[in-house]
Coordinates of C-alpha atoms in Angstrom, one line a residue:
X23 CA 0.0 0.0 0.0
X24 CA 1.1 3.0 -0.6
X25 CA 0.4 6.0 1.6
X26 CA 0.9 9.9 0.8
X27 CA 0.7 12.4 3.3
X28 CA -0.4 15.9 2.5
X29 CA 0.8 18.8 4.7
X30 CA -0.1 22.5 4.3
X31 CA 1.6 25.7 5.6
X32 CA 0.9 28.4 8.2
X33 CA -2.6 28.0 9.8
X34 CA -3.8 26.5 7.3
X35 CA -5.7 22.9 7.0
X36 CA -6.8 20.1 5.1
X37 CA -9.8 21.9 4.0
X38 CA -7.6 24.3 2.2
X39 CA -6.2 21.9 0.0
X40 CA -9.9 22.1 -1.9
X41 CA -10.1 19.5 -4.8
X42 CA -6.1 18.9 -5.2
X43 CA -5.8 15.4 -3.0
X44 CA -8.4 14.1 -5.7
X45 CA -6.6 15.1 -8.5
X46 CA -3.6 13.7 -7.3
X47 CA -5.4 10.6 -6.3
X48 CA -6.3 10.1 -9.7
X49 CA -2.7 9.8 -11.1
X50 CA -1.3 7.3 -8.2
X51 CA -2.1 3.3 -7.6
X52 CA -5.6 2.1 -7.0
X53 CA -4.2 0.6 -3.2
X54 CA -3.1 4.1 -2.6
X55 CA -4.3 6.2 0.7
X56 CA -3.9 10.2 0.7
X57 CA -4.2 11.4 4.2
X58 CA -4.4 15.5 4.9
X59 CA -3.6 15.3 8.3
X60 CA -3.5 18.9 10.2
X61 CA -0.7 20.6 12.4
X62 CA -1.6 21.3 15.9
X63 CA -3.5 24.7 16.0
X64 CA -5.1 24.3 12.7
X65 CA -7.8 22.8 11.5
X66 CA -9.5 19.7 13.1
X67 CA -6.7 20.6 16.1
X68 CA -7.7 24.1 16.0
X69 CA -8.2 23.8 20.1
X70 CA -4.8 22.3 20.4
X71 CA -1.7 24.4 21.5
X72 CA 1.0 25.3 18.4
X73 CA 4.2 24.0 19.2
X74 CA 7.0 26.3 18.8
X75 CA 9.4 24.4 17.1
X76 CA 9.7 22.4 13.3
X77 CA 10.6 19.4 15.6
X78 CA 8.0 19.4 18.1
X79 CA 5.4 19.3 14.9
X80 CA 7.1 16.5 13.5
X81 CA 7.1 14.1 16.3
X82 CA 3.5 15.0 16.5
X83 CA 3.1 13.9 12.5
X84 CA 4.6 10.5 13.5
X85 CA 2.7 9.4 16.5
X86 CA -0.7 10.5 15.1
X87 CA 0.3 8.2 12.0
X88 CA 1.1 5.8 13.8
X89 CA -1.6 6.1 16.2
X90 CA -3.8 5.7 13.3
X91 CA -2.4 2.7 12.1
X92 CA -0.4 3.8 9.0
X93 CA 3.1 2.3 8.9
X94 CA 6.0 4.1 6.7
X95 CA 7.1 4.3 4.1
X96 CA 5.2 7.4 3.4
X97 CA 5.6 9.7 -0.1
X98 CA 5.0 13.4 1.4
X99 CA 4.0 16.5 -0.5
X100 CA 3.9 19.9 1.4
X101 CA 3.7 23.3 1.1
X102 CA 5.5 26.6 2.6
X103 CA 5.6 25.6 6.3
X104 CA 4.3 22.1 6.0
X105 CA 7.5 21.5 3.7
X106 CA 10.1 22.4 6.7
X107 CA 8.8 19.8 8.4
X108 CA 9.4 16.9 5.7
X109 CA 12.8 19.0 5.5
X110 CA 13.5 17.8 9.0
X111 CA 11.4 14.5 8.8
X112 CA 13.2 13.3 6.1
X113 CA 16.5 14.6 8.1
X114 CA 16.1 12.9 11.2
X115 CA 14.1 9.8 9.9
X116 CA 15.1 9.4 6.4
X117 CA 13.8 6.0 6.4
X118 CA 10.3 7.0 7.0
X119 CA 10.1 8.8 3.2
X120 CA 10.6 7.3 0.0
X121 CA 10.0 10.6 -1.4
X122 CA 9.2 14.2 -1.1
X123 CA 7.4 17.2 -2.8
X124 CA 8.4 20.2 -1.5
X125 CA 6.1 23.1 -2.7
X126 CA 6.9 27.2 -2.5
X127 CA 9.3 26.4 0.5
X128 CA 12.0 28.5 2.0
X129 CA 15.0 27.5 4.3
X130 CA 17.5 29.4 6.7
X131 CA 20.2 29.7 6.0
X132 CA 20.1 29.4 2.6
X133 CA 17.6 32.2 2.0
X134 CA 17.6 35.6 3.7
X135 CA 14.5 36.9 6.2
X136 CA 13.3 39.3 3.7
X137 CA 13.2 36.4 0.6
X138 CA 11.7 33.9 2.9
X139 CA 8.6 36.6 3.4
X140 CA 9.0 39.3 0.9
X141 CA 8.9 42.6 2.7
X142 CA 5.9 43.7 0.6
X143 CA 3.4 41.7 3.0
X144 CA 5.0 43.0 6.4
X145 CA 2.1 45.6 6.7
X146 CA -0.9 43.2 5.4
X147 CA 0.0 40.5 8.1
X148 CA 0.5 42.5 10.9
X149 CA -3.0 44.3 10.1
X150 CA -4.2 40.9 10.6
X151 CA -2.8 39.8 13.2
X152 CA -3.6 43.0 15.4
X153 CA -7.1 45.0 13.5
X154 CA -9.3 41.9 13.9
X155 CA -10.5 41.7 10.4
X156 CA -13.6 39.4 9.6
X157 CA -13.2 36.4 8.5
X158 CA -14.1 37.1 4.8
X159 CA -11.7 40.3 5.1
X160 CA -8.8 37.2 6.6
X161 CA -9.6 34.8 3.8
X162 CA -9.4 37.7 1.1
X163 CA -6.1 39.2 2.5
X164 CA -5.0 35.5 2.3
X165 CA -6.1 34.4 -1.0
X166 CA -4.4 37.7 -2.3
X167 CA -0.9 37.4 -1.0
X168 CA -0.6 33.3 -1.9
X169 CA -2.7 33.1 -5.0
X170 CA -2.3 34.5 -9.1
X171 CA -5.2 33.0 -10.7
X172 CA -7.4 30.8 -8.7
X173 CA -10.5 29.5 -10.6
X174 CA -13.4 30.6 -9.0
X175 CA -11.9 33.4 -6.3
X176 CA -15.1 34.3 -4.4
X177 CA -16.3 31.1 -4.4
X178 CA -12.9 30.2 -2.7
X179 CA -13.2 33.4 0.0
X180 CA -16.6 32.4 0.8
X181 CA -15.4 28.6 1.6
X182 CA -12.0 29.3 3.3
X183 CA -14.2 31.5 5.5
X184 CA -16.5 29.3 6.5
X185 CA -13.6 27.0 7.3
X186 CA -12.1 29.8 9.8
X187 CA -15.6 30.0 11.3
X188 CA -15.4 26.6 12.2
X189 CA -12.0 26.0 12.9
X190 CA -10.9 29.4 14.5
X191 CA -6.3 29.5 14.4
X192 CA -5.8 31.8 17.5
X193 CA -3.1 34.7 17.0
X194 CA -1.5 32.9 20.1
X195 CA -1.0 30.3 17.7
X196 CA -0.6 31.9 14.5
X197 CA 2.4 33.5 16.0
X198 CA 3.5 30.2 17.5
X199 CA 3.8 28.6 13.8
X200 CA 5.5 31.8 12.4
X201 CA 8.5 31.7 15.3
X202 CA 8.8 28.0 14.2
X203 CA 9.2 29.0 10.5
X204 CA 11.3 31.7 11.3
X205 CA 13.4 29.8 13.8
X206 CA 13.6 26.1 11.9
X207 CA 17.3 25.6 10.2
X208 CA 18.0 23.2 7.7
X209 CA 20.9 21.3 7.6
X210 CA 23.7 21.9 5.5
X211 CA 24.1 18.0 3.6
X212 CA 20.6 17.8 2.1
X213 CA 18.6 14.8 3.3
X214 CA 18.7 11.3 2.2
X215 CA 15.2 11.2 1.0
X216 CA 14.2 11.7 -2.9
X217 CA 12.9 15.4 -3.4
X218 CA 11.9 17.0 -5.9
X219 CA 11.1 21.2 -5.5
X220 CA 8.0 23.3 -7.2
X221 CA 7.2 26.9 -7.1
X222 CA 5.5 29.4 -9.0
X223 CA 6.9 32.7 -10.6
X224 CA 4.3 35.0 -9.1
X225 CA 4.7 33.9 -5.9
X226 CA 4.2 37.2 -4.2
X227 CA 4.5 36.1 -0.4
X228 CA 8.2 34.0 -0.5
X229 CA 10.4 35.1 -3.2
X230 CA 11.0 32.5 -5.9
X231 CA 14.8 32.3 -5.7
X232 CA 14.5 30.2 -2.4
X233 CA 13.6 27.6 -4.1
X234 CA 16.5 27.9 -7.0
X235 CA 18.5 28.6 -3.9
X236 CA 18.2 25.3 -1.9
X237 CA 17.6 23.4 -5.4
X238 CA 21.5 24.9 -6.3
X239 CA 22.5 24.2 -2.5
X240 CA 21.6 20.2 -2.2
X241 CA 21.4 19.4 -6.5
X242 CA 17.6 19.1 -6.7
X243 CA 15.0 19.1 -9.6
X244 CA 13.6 22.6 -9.5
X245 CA 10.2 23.0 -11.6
X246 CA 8.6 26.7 -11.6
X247 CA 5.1 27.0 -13.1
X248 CA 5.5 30.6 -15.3
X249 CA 2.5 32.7 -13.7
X250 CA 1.4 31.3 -10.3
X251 CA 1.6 31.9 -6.7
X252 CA 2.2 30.9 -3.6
X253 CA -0.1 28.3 -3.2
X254 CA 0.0 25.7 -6.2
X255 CA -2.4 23.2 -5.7
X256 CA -4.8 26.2 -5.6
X257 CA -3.2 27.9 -9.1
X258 CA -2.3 25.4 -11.1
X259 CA -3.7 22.0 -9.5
X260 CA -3.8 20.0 -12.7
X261 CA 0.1 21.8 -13.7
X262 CA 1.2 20.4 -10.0
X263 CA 0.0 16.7 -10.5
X264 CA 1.7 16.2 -13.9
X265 CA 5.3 17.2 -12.7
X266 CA 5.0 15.1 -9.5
X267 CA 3.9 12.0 -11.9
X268 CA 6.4 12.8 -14.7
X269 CA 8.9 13.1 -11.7
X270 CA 7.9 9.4 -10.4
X271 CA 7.7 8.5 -13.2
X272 CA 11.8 9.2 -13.8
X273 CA 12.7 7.3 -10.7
X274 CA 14.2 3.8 -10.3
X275 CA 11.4 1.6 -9.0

C-alpha cells in the first residue's frame, strides 16, 4: 500500500487543499491512501496548543500516524511551512520517506528573512494579526498574498471563511507557527530522502529564488510553473499533478 501524506503551511488545513488530493489521487495506484492530516493549532486541532518548534510538529506527524495505524514508508507532499517539516522529517528519519514534494518552500540559511517573506506583506499580516479583520476580510487578504489565478476566487473566499468560522487559528497560535518558520534551520548536507522542488513565478509572499536557492544548495529538480503563486495546488492543480507523476515516473522503481 502506498500512503501519501499531504501537509499544508501556516494555519492553514486540510480543507484548504480544496479538490487537489483528488486530483492527485487520480494519477497514483488504486491501493493508494492520501491522508491531509493537520498541524496542531489548525484545522480539526484548532483547540490544540501550536508548538514552537519544526521538531516538536514533526514528532506530532509521527505518532498521530502511527496512532492511526499507518506504517512508513510514506511519499510526502507539502507546502510553505508544511514543507520544513518533511525538511526535518526526512532529516532525522530518512527511512520513514521514499519521497518528497516540496512546494513554494523557504529555508534558513540558505535564503535571507526578507526572501523567505517578501517585505511587501509586512504591513498586510501585521494588520491581521492586530485589527481583527472578519473572516471574509482574513480569507481575502490570504487568498491575495498566496494566489495568481485561482478559478473561482469568491467562491474560494466564501469557503475558506467558512472553514475559519469553524476551525478558529488563535493569533497565540498563529504567532506560534511563524516563530517555528522563522526559527527552523536546515541542515547543510541535504537529506537522504528523494525530493523534488516546485514553485510558482508569481509567488508574491516567498520570493521565488528560495527555491533555485536550496535546489543549487543540495542538487535538486527545481520546476517553476511561469505565472502562479504561492499556493500551487490552488493555481495550477492539474500543472502540480503532472510534474510530481512525470517526476515518479523518472525514478528507479
Amino acid at each position: 500500500m502506498n500512503t501519501w501524506i499531504l501537509l499544508r503551511g501556516l494555519t492553514r488545513e486540510q480543507a484548504h487543499w480544496g479538490p487537489f488530493p483528488a486530483l492527485l489521487r487520480e494519477t497514483l495506484p488504486r491501493d493508494t491512501v492520501i491522508l491531509t492530516p493537520d498541524l496542531p493549532g489548525n484545522g480539526t486541532l484548532w483547540q490544540s496548543r501550536s508548538p514552537c518548534s519544526v521538531k516538536d510538529m514533526v514528532e506530532h506527524c509521527r505518532q498521530a500516524l502511527r496512532e492511526a495505524g499507518h506504517a512508513p514508508p510514506y511519499h510526502v507532499l507539502a507546502m510553505s511551512l508544511g514543507a520544513m517539516v518533511t525538511v526535518d522529517w526526512a532529516t532525522r528519519y530518512p527511512d520513514e520517506l521514499a519521497a518528497t514534494i516540496l512546494i513554494s518552500t523557504s529555508l534558513r540559511p540558505f535564503s535571507p528573512f526578507w526572501h523567505r517573506l517578501r517585505p511587501l506583506q509586512y504591513g498586510r499580516l501585521l494588520r491581521l494579526l492586530t485589527c481583527h479583520p472578519t473572516n471574509v476580510e482574513w480569507e481575502q487578504a490570504i487568498l491575495e498574498m498566496t494566489t495568481c489565478h485561482p478559478a473561482d476566487p469568491q467562491a474560494t473566499v466564501e469557503r475558506w471563511a467558512q472553514t475559519r468560522r469553524s476551525h478558529p487559528v488563535s493569533v497565540g497560535n498563529a504567532c506560534r507557527q511563524l516563530l517555528a518558520a522563522v526559527r527552523y534551520q536546515a541542515p547543510s548536507p541535504p537529506p537522504k530522502v528523494p525530493m523534488l522542488l516546485l514553485n510558482g513565478q508569481g509567488d508574491q509572499l516567498v520570493h521565488p529564488d528560495c527555491s533555485q536557492t536550496l535546489a543549487q544548495t543540495w542538487q535538486l529538480p527545481l520546476i517553476t510553473h511561469p505565472t502562479a503563486g504561492h499556493d500551487l495546488p490552488l493555481d495550477a492543480g492539474p500543472w502540480v499533478v503532472s510534474q510530481v507523476q512525470a517526476w515518479l515516473a523518472q525514478r528507479p522503481q
